[in-house]
Tab-separated table of C-alpha atoms and ligand atoms in Angstrom:
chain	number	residue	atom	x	y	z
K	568	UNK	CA	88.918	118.085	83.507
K	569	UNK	CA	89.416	114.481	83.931
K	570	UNK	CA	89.258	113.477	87.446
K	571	UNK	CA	92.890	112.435	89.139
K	572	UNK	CA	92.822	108.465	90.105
K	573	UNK	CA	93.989	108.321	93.629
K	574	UNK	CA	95.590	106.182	96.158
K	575	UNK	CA	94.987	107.617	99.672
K	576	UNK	CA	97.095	106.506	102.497
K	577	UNK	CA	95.182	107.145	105.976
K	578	UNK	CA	95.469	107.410	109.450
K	579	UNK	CA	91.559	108.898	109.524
K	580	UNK	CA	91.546	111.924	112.033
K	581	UNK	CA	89.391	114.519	111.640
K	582	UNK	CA	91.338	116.342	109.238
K	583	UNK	CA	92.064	113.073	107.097
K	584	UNK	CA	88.019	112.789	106.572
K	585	UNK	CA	88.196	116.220	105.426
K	586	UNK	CA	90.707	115.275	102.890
K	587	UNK	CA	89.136	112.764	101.945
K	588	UNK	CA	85.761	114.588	101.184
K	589	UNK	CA	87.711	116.940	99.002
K	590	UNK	CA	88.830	113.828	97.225
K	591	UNK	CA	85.904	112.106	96.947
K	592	UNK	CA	83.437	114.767	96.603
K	593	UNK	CA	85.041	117.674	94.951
K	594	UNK	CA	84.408	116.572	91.465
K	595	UNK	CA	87.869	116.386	90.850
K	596	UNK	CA	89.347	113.090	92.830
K	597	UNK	CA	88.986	109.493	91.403
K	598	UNK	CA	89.533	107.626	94.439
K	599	UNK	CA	90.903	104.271	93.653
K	600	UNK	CA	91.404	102.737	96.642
K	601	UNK	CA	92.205	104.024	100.416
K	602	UNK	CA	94.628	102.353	102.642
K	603	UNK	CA	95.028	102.666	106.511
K	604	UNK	CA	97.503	103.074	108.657
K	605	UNK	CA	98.244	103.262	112.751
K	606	UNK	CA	98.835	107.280	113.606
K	607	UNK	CA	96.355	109.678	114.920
K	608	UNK	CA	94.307	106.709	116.060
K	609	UNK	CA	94.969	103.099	116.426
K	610	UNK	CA	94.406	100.843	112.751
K	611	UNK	CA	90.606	99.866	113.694
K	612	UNK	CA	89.507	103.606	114.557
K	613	UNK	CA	91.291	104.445	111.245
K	614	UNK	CA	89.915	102.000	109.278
K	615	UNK	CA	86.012	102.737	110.534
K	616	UNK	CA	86.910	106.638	110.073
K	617	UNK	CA	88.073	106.030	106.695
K	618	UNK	CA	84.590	103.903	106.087
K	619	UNK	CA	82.461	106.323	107.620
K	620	UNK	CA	84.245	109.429	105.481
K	621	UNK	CA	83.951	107.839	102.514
K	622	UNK	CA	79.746	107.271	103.506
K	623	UNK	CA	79.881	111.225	103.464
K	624	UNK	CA	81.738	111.455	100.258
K	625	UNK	CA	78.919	109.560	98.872
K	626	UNK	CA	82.013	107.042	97.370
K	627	UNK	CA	80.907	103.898	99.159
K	628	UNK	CA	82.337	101.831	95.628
K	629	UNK	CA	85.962	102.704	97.308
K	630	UNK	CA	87.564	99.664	98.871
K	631	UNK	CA	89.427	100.490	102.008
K	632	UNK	CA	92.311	98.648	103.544
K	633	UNK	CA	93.652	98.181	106.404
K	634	UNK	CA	97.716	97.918	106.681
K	635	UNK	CA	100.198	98.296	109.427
K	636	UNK	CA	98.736	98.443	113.071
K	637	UNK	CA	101.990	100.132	114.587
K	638	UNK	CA	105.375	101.949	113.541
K	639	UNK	CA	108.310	100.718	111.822
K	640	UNK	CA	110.399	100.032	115.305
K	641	UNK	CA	108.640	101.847	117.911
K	642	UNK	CA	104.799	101.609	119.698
K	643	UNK	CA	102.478	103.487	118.491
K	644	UNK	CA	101.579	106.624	120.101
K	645	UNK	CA	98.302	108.322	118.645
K	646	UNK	CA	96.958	111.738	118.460
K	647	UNK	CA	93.274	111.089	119.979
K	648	UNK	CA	94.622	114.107	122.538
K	649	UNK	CA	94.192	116.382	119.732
K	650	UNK	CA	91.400	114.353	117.193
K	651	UNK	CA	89.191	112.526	119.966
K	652	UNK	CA	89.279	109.101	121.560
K	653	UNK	CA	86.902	107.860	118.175
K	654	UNK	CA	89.771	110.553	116.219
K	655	UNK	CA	86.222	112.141	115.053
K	656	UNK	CA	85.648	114.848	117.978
K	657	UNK	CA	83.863	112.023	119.770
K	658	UNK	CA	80.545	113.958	118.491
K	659	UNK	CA	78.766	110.399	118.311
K	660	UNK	CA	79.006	109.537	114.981
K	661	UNK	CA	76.927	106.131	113.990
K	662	UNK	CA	79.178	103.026	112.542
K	663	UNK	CA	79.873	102.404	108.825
K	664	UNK	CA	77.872	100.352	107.082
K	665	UNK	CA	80.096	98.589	105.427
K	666	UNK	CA	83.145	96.683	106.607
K	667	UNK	CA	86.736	97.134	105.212
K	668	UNK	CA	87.884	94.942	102.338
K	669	UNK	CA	90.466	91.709	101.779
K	670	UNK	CA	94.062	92.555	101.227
K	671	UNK	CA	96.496	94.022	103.312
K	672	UNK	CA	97.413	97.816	102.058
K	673	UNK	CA	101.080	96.873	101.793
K	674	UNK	CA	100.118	94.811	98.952
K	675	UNK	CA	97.434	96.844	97.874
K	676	UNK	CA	100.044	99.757	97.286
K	677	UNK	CA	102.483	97.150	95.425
K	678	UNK	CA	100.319	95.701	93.078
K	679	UNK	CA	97.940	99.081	92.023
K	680	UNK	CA	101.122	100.664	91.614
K	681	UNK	CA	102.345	98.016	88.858
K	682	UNK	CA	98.903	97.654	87.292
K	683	UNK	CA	98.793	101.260	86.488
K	684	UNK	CA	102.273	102.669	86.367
K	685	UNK	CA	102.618	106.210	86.090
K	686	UNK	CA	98.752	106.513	86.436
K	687	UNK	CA	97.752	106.351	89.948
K	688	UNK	CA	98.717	109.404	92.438
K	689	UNK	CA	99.822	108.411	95.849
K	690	UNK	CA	98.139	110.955	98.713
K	691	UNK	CA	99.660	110.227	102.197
K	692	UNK	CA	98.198	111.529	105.155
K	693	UNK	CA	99.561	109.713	107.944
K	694	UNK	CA	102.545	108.228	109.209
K	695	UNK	CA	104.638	106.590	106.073
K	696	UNK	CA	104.548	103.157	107.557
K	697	UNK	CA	102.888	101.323	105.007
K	698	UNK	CA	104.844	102.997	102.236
K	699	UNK	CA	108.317	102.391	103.448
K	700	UNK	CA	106.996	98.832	104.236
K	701	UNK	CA	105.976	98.477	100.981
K	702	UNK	CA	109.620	100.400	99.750
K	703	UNK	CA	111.632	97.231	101.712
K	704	UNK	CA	110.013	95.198	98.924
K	705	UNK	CA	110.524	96.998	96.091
K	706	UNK	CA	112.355	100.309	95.931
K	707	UNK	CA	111.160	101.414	92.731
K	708	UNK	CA	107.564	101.598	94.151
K	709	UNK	CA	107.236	105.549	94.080
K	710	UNK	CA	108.573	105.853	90.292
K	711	UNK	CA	105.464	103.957	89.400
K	712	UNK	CA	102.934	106.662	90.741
K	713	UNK	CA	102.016	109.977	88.700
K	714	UNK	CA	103.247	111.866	91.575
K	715	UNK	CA	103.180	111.418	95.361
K	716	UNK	CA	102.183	114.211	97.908
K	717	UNK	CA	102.649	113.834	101.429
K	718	UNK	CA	101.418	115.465	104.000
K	719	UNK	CA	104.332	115.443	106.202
K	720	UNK	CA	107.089	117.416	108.707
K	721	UNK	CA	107.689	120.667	109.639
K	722	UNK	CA	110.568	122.043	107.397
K	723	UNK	CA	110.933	125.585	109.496
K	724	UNK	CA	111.491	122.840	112.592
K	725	UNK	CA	108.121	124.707	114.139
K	726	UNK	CA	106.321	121.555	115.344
K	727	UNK	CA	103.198	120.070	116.410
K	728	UNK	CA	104.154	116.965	118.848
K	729	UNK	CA	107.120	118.149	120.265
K	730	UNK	CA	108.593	121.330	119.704
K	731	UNK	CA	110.242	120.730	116.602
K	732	UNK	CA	108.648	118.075	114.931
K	733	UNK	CA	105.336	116.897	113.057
K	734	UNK	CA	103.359	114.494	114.129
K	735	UNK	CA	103.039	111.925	110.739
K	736	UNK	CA	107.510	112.229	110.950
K	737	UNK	CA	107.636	112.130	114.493
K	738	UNK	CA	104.935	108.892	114.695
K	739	UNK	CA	107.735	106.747	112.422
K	740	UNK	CA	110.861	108.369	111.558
K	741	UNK	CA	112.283	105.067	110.417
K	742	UNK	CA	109.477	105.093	107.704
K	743	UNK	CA	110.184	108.870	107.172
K	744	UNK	CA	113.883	107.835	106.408
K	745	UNK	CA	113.085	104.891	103.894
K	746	UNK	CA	110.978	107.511	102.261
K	747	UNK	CA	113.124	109.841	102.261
K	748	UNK	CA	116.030	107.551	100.988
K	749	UNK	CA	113.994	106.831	97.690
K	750	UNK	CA	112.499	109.806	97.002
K	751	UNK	CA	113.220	112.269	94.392
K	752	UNK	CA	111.950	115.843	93.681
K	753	UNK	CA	110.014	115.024	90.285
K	754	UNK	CA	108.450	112.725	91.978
K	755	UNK	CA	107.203	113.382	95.814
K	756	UNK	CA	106.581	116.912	96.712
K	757	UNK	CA	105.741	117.071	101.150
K	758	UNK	CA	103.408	119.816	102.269
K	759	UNK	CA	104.652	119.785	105.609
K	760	UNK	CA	102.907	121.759	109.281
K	761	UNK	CA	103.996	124.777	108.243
K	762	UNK	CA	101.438	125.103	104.822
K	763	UNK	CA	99.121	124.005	107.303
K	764	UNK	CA	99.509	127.411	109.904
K	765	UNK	CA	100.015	129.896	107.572
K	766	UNK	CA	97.409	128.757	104.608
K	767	UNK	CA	95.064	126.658	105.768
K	768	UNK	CA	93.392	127.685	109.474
K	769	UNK	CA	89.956	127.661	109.929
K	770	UNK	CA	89.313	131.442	111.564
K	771	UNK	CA	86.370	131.858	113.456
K	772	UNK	CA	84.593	133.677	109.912
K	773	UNK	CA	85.638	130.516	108.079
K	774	UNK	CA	83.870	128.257	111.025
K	775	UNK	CA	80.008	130.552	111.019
K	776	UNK	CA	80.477	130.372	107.099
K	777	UNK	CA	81.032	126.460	107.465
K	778	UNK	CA	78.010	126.064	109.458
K	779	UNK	CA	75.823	128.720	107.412
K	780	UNK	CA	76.449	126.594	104.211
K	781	UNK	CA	74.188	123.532	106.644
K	782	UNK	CA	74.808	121.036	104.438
K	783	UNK	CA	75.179	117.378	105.959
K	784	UNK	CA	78.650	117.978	104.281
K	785	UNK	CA	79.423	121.257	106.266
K	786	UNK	CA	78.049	119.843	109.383
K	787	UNK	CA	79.977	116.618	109.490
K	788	UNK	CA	82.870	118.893	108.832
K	789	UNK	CA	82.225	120.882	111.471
K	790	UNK	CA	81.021	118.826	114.155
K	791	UNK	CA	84.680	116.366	113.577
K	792	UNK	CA	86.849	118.853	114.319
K	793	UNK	CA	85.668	120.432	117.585
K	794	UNK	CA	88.138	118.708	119.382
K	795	UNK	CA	91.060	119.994	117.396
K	796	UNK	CA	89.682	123.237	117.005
K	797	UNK	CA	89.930	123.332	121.329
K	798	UNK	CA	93.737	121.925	121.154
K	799	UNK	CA	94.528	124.159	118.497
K	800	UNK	CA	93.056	127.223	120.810
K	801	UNK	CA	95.282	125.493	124.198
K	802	UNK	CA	98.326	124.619	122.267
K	803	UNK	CA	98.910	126.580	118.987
K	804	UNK	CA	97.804	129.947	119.572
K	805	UNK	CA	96.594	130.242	116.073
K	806	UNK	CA	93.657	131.895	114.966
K	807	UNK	CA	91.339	129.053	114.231
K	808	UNK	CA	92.213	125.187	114.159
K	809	UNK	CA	94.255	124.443	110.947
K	810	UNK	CA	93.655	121.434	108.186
K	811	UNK	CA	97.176	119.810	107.499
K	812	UNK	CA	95.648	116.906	105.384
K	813	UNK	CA	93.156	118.430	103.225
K	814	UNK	CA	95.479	121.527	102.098
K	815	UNK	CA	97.832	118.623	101.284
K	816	UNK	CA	94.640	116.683	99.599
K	817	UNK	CA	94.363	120.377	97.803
K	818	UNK	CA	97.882	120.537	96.472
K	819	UNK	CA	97.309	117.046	95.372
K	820	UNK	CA	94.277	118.062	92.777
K	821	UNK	CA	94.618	121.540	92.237
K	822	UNK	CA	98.930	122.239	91.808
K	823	UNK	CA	98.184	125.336	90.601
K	824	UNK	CA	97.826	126.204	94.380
K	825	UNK	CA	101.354	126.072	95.420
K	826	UNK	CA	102.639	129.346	94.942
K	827	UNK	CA	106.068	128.626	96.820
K	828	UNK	CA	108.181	125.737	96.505
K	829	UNK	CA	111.476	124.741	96.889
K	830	UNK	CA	113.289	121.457	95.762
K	831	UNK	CA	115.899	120.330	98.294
K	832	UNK	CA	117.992	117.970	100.467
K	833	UNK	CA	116.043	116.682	103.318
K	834	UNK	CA	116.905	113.807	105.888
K	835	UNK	CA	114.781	112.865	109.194
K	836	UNK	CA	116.700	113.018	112.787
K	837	UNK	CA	115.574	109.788	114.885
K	838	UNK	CA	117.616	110.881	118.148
K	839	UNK	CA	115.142	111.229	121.420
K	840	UNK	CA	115.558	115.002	121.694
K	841	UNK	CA	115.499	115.734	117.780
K	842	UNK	CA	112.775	112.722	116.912
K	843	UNK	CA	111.207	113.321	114.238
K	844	UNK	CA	113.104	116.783	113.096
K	845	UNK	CA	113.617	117.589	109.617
K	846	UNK	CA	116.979	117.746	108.489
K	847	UNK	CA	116.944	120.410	105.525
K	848	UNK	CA	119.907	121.211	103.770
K	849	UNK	CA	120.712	124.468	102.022
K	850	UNK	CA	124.004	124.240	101.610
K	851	UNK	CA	125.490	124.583	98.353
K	852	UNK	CA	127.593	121.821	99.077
K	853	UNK	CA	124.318	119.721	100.074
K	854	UNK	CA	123.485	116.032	98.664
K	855	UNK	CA	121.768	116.481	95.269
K	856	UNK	CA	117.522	117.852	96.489
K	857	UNK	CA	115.156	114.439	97.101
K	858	UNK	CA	112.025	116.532	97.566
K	859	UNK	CA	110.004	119.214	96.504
K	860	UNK	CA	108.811	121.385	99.441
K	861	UNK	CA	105.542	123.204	98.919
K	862	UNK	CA	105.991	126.365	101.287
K	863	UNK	CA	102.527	128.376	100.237
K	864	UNK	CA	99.479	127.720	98.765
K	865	UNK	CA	97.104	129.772	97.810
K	866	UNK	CA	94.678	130.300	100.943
K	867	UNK	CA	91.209	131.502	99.430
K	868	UNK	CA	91.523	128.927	96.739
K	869	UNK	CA	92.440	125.974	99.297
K	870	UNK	CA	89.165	127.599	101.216
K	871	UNK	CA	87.234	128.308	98.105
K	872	UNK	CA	87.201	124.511	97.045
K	873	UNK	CA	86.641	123.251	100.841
K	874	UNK	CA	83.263	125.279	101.214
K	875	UNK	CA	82.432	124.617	97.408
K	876	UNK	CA	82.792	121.019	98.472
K	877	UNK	CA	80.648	120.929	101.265
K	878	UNK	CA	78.109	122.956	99.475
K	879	UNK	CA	77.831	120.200	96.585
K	880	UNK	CA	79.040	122.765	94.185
K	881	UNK	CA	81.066	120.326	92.213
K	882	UNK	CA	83.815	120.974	90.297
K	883	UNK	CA	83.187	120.359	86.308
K	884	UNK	CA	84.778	117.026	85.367
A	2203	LIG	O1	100.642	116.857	112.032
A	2203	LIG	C1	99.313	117.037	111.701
A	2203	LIG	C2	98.521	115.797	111.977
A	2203	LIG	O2	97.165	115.974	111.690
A	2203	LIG	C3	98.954	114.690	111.072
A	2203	LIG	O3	98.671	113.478	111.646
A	2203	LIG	C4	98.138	114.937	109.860
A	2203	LIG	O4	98.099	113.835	109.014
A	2203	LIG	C5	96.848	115.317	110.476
A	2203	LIG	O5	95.974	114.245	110.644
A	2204	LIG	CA1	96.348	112.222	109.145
């Protein structure tokens, strides 16, 4: 299989670097060029992250750039509660070695798109700043990608942030909205929170068989998200600390995952006590669908390439 040429939108947590192993190090990612964003940590801490992920990948050829440094209309308020003040556990990691590259990602998403239309696949893990940025200058910007998959929202309004709302909506729901406003269902599919707790939590087994495989891979991977893993334990209740990103990043290379998805109507609330809400629409009288919802993936194949990955048991290509 011919590897899928990505474009990687970033806000580099610890669950983004995971993603972005699976991309770069699966065997089955092409990873054109990565663009940051303000979200879980503030633009610099992203950008490093991104850097320092990409080290692991062993894909140091991928230029990373740096975009918007806060949200649409409102300050930026991170997520280094949950990811670490560094957004990588704060486990000590060393710097990059290299620096991030010219060109600001707004652009970067503009002009990659129109050099390669309907070639490139948009991944988004973040807050959709720099895409509905780059939508206010042209609004035909997502037709021009193969597909685009966002990791984004919590469509059964069971949330991360606040009670009903994910964090990458919540962070910008002006951006969410411009999004939203030119997407279409053929087009964007959103794996949103709730993919993430039912189909993609690390359980204790999955953690001893992460560190058993002892590869710098499985360590790195391991070591990043001990901070989440303890907010996840405080906050969520669930069994384990879940990986919204890199099930998304999973979707994104292997479709075949999804094994329930709906296409539908879906709007953003922006009021205070709603921020950040998903709006979904059912009703047969709703506006025509604008999305594709993936609802379920496939759990041992979303874990089966994640420890294959760390393993360095590539995927033919
Ligand atoms: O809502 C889950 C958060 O963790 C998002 O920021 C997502 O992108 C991940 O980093
Ligand atoms: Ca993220």
């Amino acid at each position: 299989m011919t590897p899928l040429p990505l474009l990687i939108d970033t806000d580099t947590g610890s669950d983004d670097a995971v993603a972005l192993l699976l991309a770069g190090a699966s065997g089955l990612g092409d990873i054109r060029a990565v663009t940051t964003v303000a979200g879980n940590v503030p633009l610099p801490t992203a950008t490093r992250n991104a850097l320092l992920s990409l080290e692991v990948a062993g894909a140091t050829h991928v230029p990373v750039h740096p975009g918007c440094e806060r949200p649409m209309t409102r300050p930026l308020i991170s997520a280094q509660n949950v990811h670490g003040e560094d957004g990588m556990g704060d486990v000590g990691l060393p710097d990059p070695v290299r620096s991030s590259d010219p060109g600001h990602a707004v652009e970067v998403l503009l002009d990659l798109s129109r050099r390669h239309p309907g070639e490139l696949t948009l991944v988004t893990l973040a807050p959709l700043t720099n895409i509905a940025a780059a939508l206010l200058r042209d609004r035909d910007l997502l037709s021009r990608f193969r597909h685009v998959y966002c990791m984004a929202g919590a469509p059964d309004a069971r949330g991360n942030v606040s009670a009903t709302a994910e964090f990458n909506v919540w962070a910008d729901p002006e951006a969410a909205r411009i999004v939203l406003e030119a997407a279409t269902p053929d087009k964007v599919t959103w794996i949103g929170w709730d993919v993430s707790r039912k189909d993609a939590v690390m359980t204790p087994a999955d953690q001893e068989r992460l560190e058993a495989i002892g590869t710098p891979r499985a360590e790195f991977v391991h070591r990043i998200n001990r901070t989440v893993a303890e907010w996840a334990r405080e906050v969520t209740g669930l069994a384990g600390y879940d990986l919204p990103d890199p099930i998304a990043m999973a979707v994104a290379l292997r479709p075949d995952l999804v094994t329930e998805s709906e296409q539908v109507h879906v709007d953003v609330a922006l009021g205070d006590e709603v921020r950040g809400q998903l709006i979904v629409d059912r009703r047969l009288s709703a506006p025509p669908p604008n999305l594709t919802l993936a609802r379920r993936v496939s759990e041992s194949g979303f874990k089966e390439l994640l420890f294959a990955t760390c393993a360095g048991a590539l995927q033919p290509a």
